[in-house]
mmCIF file of C-alpha atoms in Angstrom:
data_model
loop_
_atom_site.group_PDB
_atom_site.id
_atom_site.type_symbol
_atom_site.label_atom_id
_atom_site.label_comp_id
_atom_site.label_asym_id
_atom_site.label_seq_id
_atom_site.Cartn_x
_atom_site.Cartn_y
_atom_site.Cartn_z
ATOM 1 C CA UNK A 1 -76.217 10.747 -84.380
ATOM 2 C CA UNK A 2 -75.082 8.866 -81.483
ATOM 3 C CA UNK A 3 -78.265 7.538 -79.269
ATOM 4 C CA UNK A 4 -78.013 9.140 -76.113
ATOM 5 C CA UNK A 5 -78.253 12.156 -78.043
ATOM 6 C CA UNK A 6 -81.257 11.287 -79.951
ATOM 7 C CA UNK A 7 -82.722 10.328 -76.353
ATOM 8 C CA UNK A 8 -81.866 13.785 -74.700
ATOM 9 C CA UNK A 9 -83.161 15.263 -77.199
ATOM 10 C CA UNK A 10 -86.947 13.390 -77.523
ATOM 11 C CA UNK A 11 -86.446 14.413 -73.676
ATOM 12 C CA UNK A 12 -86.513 17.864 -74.396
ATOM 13 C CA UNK A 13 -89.020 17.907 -76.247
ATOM 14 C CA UNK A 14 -91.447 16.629 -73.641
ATOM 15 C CA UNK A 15 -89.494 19.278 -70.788
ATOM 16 C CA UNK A 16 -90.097 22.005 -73.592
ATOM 17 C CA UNK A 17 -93.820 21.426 -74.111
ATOM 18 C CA UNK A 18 -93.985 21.378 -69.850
ATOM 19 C CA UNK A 19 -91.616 24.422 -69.690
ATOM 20 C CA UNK A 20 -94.133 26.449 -71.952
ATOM 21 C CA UNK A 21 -96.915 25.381 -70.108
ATOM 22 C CA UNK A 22 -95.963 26.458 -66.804
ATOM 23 C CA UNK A 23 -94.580 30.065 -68.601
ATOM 24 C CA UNK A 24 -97.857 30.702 -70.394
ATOM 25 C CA UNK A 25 -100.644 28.944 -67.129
ATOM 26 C CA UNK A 26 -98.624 30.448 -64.300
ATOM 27 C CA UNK A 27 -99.329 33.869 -62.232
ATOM 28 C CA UNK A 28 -96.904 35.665 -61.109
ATOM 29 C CA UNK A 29 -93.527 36.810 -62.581
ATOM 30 C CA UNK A 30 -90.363 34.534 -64.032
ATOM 31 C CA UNK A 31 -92.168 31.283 -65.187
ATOM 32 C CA UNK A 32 -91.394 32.107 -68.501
ATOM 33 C CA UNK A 33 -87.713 30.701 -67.322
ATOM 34 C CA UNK A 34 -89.243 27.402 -67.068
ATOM 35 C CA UNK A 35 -89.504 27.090 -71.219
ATOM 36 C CA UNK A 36 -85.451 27.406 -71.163
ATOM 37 C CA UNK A 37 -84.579 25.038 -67.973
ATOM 38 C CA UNK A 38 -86.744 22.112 -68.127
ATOM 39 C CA UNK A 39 -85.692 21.457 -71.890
ATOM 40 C CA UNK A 40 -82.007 21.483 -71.012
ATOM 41 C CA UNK A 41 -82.569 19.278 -67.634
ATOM 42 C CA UNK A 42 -84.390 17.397 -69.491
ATOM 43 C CA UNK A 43 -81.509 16.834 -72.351
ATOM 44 C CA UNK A 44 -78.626 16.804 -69.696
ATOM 45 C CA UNK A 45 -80.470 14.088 -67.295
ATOM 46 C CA UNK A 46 -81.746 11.650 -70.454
ATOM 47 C CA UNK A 47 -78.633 12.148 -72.037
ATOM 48 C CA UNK A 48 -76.409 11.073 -68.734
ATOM 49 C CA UNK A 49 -78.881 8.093 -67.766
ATOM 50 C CA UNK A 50 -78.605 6.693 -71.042
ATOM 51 C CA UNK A 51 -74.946 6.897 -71.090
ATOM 52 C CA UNK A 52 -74.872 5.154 -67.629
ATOM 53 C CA UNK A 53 -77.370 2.624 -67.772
ATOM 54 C CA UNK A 54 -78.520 2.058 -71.451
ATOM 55 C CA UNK A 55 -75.290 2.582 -73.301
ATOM 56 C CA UNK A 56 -75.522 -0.348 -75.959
ATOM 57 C CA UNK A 57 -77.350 -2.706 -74.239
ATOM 58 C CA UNK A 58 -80.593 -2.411 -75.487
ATOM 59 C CA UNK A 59 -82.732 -4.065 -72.254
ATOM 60 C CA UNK A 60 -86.021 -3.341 -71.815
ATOM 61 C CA UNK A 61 -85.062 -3.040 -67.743
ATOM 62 C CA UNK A 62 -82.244 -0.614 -68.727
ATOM 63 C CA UNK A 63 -84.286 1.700 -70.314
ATOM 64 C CA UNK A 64 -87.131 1.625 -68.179
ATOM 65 C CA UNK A 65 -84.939 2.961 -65.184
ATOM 66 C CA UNK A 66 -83.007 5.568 -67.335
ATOM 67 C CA UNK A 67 -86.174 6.396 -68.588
ATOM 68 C CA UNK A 68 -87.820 6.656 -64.863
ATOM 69 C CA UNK A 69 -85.262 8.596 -63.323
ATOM 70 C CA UNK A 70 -84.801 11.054 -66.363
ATOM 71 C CA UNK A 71 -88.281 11.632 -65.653
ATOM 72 C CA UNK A 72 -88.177 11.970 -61.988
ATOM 73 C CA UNK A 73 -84.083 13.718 -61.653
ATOM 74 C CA UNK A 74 -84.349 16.230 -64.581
ATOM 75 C CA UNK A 75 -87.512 18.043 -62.008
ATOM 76 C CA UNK A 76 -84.481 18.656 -59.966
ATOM 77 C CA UNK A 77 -82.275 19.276 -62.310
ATOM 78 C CA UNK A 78 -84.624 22.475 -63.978
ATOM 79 C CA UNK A 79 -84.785 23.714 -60.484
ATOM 80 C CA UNK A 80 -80.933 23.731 -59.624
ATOM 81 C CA UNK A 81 -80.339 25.337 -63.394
ATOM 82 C CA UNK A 82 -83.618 28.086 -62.604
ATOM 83 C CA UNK A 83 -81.520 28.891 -59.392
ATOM 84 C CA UNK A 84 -78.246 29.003 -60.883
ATOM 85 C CA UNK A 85 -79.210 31.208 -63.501
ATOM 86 C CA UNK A 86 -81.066 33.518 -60.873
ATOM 87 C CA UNK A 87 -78.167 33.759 -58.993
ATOM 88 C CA UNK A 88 -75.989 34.888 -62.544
ATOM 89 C CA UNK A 89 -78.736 37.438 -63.829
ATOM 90 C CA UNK A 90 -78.745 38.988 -60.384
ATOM 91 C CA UNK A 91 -74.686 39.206 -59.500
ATOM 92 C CA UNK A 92 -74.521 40.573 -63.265
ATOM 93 C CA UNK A 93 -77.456 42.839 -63.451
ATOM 94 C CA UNK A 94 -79.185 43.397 -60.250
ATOM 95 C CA UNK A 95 -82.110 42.520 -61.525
ATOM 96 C CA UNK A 96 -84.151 38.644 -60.944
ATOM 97 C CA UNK A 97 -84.707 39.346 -57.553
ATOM 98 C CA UNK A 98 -87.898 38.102 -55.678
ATOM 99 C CA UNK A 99 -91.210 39.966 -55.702
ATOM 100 C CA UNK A 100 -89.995 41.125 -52.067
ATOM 101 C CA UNK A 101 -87.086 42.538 -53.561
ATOM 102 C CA UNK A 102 -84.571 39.953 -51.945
ATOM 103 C CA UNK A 103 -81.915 38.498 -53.770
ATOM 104 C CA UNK A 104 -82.227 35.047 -55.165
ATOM 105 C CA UNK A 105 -81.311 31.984 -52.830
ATOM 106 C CA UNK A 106 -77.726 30.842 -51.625
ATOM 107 C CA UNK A 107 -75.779 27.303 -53.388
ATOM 108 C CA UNK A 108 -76.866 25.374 -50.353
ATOM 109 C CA UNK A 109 -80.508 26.700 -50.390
ATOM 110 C CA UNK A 110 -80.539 26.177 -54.091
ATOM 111 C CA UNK A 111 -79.978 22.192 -53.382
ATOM 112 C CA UNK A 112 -82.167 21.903 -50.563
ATOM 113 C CA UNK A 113 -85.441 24.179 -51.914
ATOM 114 C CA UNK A 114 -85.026 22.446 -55.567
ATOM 115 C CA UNK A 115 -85.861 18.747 -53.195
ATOM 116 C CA UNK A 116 -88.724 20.924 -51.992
ATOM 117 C CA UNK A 117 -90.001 22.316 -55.219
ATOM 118 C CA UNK A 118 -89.334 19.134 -57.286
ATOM 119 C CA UNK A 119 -91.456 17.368 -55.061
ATOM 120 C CA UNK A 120 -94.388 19.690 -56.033
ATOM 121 C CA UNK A 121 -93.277 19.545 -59.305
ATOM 122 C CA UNK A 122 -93.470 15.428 -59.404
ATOM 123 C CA UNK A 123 -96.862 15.624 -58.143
ATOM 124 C CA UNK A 124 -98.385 17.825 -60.700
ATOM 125 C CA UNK A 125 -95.893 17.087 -63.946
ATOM 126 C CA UNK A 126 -93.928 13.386 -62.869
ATOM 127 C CA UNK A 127 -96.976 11.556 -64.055
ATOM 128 C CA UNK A 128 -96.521 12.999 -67.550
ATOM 129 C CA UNK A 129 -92.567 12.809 -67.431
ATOM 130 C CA UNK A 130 -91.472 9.241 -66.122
ATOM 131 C CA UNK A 131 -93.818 7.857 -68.228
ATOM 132 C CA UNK A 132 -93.138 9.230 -71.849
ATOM 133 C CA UNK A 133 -89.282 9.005 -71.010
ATOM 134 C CA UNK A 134 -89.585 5.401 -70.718
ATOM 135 C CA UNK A 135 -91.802 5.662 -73.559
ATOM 136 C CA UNK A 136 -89.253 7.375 -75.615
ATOM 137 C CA UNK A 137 -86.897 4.732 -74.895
ATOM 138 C CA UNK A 138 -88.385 2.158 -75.514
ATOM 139 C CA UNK A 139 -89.691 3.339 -78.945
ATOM 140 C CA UNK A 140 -85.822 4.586 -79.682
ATOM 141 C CA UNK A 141 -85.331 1.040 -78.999
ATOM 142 C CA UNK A 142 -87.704 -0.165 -81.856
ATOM 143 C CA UNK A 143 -86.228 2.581 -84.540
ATOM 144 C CA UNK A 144 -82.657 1.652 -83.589
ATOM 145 C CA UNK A 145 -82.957 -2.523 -83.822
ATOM 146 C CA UNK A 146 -84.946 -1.816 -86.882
ATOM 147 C CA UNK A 147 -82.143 -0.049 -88.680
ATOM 148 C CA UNK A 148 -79.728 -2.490 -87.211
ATOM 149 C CA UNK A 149 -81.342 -5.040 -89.501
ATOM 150 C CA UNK A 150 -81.559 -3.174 -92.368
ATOM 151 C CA UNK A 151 -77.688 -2.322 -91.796
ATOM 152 C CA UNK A 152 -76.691 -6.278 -91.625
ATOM 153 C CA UNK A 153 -79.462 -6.955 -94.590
ATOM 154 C CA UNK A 154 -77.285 -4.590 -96.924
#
């Protein structure tokens, strides 16, 4: 499996166990969206950074700023896919529509409230996030060389 998969996919993990936390400790209606979007920004934003900055050079730098800005872009990311799939549910069903009744926000609302709401979202969640994404790298990093030498050993 190539390692920017691997690397979205230790990402999820961490967005999933968030994601379920905020469905199951949240009042109110629609959290439980939160389980399905964070994992996937999560996945989609390691994934990319990884690609971009990583890709095979395995530098501790590299990997600490994919790892930061997975952590800190995939907040925005889960709020531009919650919107996104508001907007779908609602133009297909009628339903998802705010506890006023209204329809769910516009494209350009969608980018500018997900700035808003991420930066709530950092404050309460970004300390857990950044972190274990560079974490995950960095241990990916460990597994990987590891069976690199075994590889050239054989």
């Amino acid at each position: 499996m190539k390692t920017w998969i691997k690397y979205g996919l230790l990402n999820s993990l961490i967005g999933l166990v968030i994601g379920v936390y905020i469905a199951i400790t949240a009042t109110g209606n629609g959290y439980s969206v939160f389980g399905i979007a964070a994992p996937i920004a999560a996945f989609i934003t390691g994934g990319l950074f990884w690609k971009l900055i990583v890709k095979q050079n395995w530098d501790s730098i590299r990997i600490f700023i994919a790892g930061l800005l997975t952590g800190i872009i995939s907040h925005y990311i889960t709020f531009l896919l919650l919107g996104v799939g508001m907007n779908i549910c609602y133009w297909t069903t009628g339903e998802c529509t705010s506890s006023l009744g209204d329809p769910p926000g516009s494209i350009l609302s969608m980018l500018t409230d997900g700035l808003a709401f991420s930066f709530f979202s950092l404050m309460f969640f970004g300390w857990i996030t950044a972190p274990s994404s560079v974490i995950i790298g960095l241990i990916l990093k460990r597994f990987e060389n590891k069976k690199n030498v075994a590889q050239h050993r054989l």
